Amino acid sequence: MKRVKPKYKAIIEAAVKVIAENGYHASQVSKIAQKAGVADGTIYLYFKNKEDILVSVFEEKMGQFIEEIGTAIHTKENADDKLLTLINMHFGQLAADHSLAIVTQLELRQSNLTLRKQINNVLKPYIEIIDQIIVEGIEEKLFRSDLNIPLVRQMIFGTLDETVTNWVMQNQKYNLIELAPPVHNLITNGITHS
Amino acid sequence: MKRVKPKYKAIIEAAVKVIAENGYHASQVSKIAQKAGVADGTIYLYFKNKEDILVSVFEEKMGQFIEEIGTAIHTKENADDKLLTLINMHFGQLAADHSLAIVTQLELRQSNLTLRKQINNVLKPYIEIIDQIIVEGIEEKLFRSDLNIPLVRQMIFGTLDETVTNWVMQNQKYNLIELAPPVHNLITNGITHS
Amino acid sequence: MKRVKPKYKAIIEAAVKVIAENGYHASQVSKIAQKAGVADGTIYLYFKNKEDILVSVFEEKMGQFIEEIGTAIHTKENADDKLLTLINMHFGQLAADHSLAIVTQLELRQSNLTLRKQINNVLKPYIEIIDQIIVEGIEEKLFRSDLNIPLVRQMIFGTLDETVTNWVMQNQKYNLIELAPPVHNLITNGITHS
Amino acid sequence: MKRVKPKYKAIIEAAVKVIAENGYHASQVSKIAQKAGVADGTIYLYFKNKEDILVSVFEEKMGQFIEEIGTAIHTKENADDKLLTLINMHFGQLAADHSLAIVTQLELRQSNLTLRKQINNVLKPYIEIIDQIIVEGIEEKLFRSDLNIPLVRQMIFGTLDETVTNWVMQNQKYNLIELAPPVHNLITNGITHS
DNA sequence: GATGAATGAGGTTTCATTCAT
DNA sequence: AATGAATGAAACCTCATTCAT
């Protein structure tokens, strides 16, 4: 409904840009309004308050992010392929949108706990996708049957997240996508000599 | 050295408690001063500004944290033992000090980028310890020789960090230390059926 | 006349209800519009601005209030009867319409001076009625000939107003109308032992 | 305690002047601070919030106002003298401080209900003084024994208040104090021919 | 060294009013 | 006549930092 209104979209896009350019704490509502080409008050026709803008940014962007990943792995035949695809998509989408990468990896983490918990909620479907891959891998006997699923999920997510954050903090000066295969290899085979 | 002055220590300890109790954004300088039993102005005799308090908190606490880990792995004979010890120490120290765990995993991350970069600096010796273990493991032919060291380090750190953060966000309701062996196993062997 | 248009009346009635229910400062134009079942913009087809709504509320309601009093005293033979009737009507009409009592005694007084002066204008006919009764009473030799008419009028109006305001602020928990005879007695005879 | 601090007094005095000059709604905290010669933030060292300034203004000024009246009537021998003295003092003090008269009669009444109720609390001692005079007058057989005390008090207060308000709204262009004797006469003897 | 009273910049949100449809 | 989406001005309060004592 409200998602199709052009001003809603414009404000979301403006917020991402303003936060990426100015940093979380210097992103005043008036700055977002100006970038979106609307009056300050117009923001409040579409969002309850400033926090609602930020949650919505995350919902919109991560919703799409997760959906793309879900669609991509859908076509893959086995858990291992799916995992590689997920890593490729995770890195690929953030590498393709530098502003978004800065916002999700650095800026939005400066928010207070309330907001962070709402953000975690948005990530739940992603968690479920990862868990699903792990379960499937076990069923296919590709992955070990003794895996502690939440722990594996935390390893996978923690590794991807830390890898992307490092890349962003080093000003994205190397190719993130190329890291997908070695990361996948690490996760599947570990670091030990076989 | 300013470090031996009793008020310096008192302010550091007060800051940890205040942040753990009230959260990052509700931790005003005056609250820290009160908890430390000094006047607001006295803070500025020992610290350049508020950010300097927080960096110092991290330096003091993480300095000790890293030192303990360094000492512990020093006695271990091979890279694999060292890695397991590092994980045990990482989890063990944070599990032993709940306030510190909350402050490092949740609260201090709400700080701005400048502070976060300084915090990263404090972590450099930890990074080097991890890197050293990896190099050693390769030399000992325990770990694969084709490892991309920064990537492996990001996997290790990302996994540990994500695991601890999850534990804190779930109110530390399970035993973190027990997770050290399976986490170590995941890192070394990966998730694939051997 | 704009007064016969149904939406004009609807907006006036909505305003009284909204102010009585929400208080003066929480009575936004949009709330009045909603209660009246019209669009916000429609308000401005019938009223110059928000102040004009409030003045009109007072004009309509107090106009009728004053008219009723005027009619009632018209049939009375002497000034003393007229005064008692006026008090009875003053108390009676406000006791009969609780919303109106709240609005006139409490809420509309929170308005700014400009509005209050316009409201005073609306009260002029009431002032004249009171003055007329006093003059008549003097002519009839019922009232003393040395009376300072504006002062007497202020005593009468001040007494009635304060009495009603007290009754409203105590949540109208006693019978206001019963106070008419003793108030009349006080005004006519004073407090001194005769 | 805090009442002797010079800045506290300065802020109170500044608030009266600013409200009298600019009106209640145009009296921003920054304007009061400027007139008091302090920084905006200093206000909040002495007052909880803006409302607290206004309540304190009333407390300070009316506290003194009431105290002066109490002292003055203390020396009078009978209730009638006391009543005349009360009226003289009531009119006299407001006539002597035009800013205060504007603030109490016009501006402070624009405040919201919460504040108005706190203001009413401050007036309680005044109510009690009036009631005490009435009781005394009855005991001395100067006043009638059938008086409804709250009603008489409302008549007295309502009459005085309305008289002062009229005087303020007509820009204080006549002598208010001269009205004390005729007002006293009206209250004691009523308007009827004896 | 220690104090703590004083400073003052900075930003979210509301709501009366307009005007294109 | 009627709508309602859009406007944008305006102000309270917090809190890191200073400096006279």
mmCIF file of C-alpha atoms in Angstrom, chain C residues 80-148:
data_model
loop_
_atom_site.group_PDB
_atom_site.id
_atom_site.type_symbol
_atom_site.label_atom_id
_atom_site.label_comp_id
_atom_site.label_asym_id
_atom_site.label_seq_id
_atom_site.Cartn_x
_atom_site.Cartn_y
_atom_site.Cartn_z
ATOM 1 C CA ASP C 80 -35.164 41.766 41.915
ATOM 2 C CA ASP C 81 -37.179 39.046 40.197
ATOM 3 C CA LYS C 82 -35.196 39.646 37.051
ATOM 4 C CA LEU C 83 -31.936 39.256 38.902
ATOM 5 C CA LEU C 84 -33.017 35.995 40.480
ATOM 6 C CA THR C 85 -34.217 34.763 37.115
ATOM 7 C CA LEU C 86 -30.919 35.700 35.515
ATOM 8 C CA ILE C 87 -29.008 33.749 38.142
ATOM 9 C CA ASN C 88 -31.325 30.792 37.770
ATOM 10 C CA MET C 89 -30.952 30.824 34.029
ATOM 11 C CA HIS C 90 -27.176 31.316 34.166
ATOM 12 C CA PHE C 91 -26.717 28.342 36.453
ATOM 13 C CA GLY C 92 -29.472 26.313 34.856
ATOM 14 C CA GLN C 93 -28.213 26.488 31.319
ATOM 15 C CA LEU C 94 -24.650 25.576 32.221
ATOM 16 C CA ALA C 95 -25.821 22.786 34.516
ATOM 17 C CA ALA C 96 -27.869 21.423 31.625
ATOM 18 C CA ASP C 97 -24.960 21.249 29.206
ATOM 19 C CA HIS C 98 -21.850 19.879 30.843
ATOM 20 C CA SER C 99 -19.749 20.080 27.719
ATOM 21 C CA LEU C 100 -20.586 23.719 27.297
ATOM 22 C CA ALA C 101 -19.797 24.416 30.942
ATOM 23 C CA ILE C 102 -16.359 22.850 30.630
ATOM 24 C CA VAL C 103 -15.660 24.676 27.413
ATOM 25 C CA THR C 104 -16.696 28.129 28.623
ATOM 26 C CA GLN C 105 -15.367 27.944 32.167
ATOM 27 C CA LEU C 106 -12.092 26.128 31.638
ATOM 28 C CA GLU C 107 -11.010 25.454 28.114
ATOM 29 C CA LEU C 108 -11.694 28.655 26.236
ATOM 30 C CA ARG C 109 -9.839 30.618 28.916
ATOM 31 C CA GLN C 110 -6.625 29.016 27.760
ATOM 32 C CA SER C 111 -6.878 30.931 24.525
ATOM 33 C CA ASN C 112 -4.705 33.910 23.803
ATOM 34 C CA LEU C 113 -5.604 37.505 24.547
ATOM 35 C CA THR C 114 -6.870 38.334 21.078
ATOM 36 C CA LEU C 115 -9.412 35.558 21.273
ATOM 37 C CA ARG C 116 -10.323 36.447 24.829
ATOM 38 C CA LYS C 117 -11.062 39.999 23.769
ATOM 39 C CA GLN C 118 -13.342 38.771 21.010
ATOM 40 C CA ILE C 119 -15.046 36.539 23.522
ATOM 41 C CA ASN C 120 -15.572 39.539 25.757
ATOM 42 C CA ASN C 121 -17.289 41.234 22.852
ATOM 43 C CA VAL C 122 -19.723 38.389 22.603
ATOM 44 C CA LEU C 123 -20.523 38.892 26.259
ATOM 45 C CA LYS C 124 -21.393 42.564 25.789
ATOM 46 C CA PRO C 125 -25.123 41.981 25.418
ATOM 47 C CA TYR C 126 -25.020 40.026 28.662
ATOM 48 C CA ILE C 127 -23.255 42.914 30.343
ATOM 49 C CA GLU C 128 -25.965 45.204 29.055
ATOM 50 C CA ILE C 129 -28.706 42.993 30.401
ATOM 51 C CA ILE C 130 -27.118 43.060 33.832
ATOM 52 C CA ASP C 131 -26.594 46.811 33.691
ATOM 53 C CA GLN C 132 -30.181 47.259 32.630
ATOM 54 C CA ILE C 133 -31.432 45.277 35.612
ATOM 55 C CA ILE C 134 -29.339 47.397 37.938
ATOM 56 C CA VAL C 135 -30.588 50.650 36.460
ATOM 57 C CA GLU C 136 -34.134 49.372 36.640
ATOM 58 C CA GLY C 137 -33.680 48.332 40.241
ATOM 59 C CA ILE C 138 -32.450 51.762 41.124
ATOM 60 C CA GLU C 139 -35.353 53.384 39.335
ATOM 61 C CA GLU C 140 -37.732 51.097 41.131
ATOM 62 C CA LYS C 141 -36.028 52.095 44.366
ATOM 63 C CA LEU C 142 -35.407 48.451 45.044
ATOM 64 C CA PHE C 143 -31.676 48.981 44.748
ATOM 65 C CA ARG C 144 -29.646 51.711 46.352
ATOM 66 C CA SER C 145 -29.222 54.881 44.359
ATOM 67 C CA ASP C 146 -25.530 55.267 45.136
ATOM 68 C CA LEU C 147 -24.493 52.146 43.243
ATOM 69 C CA ASN C 148 -21.500 52.276 40.922
#
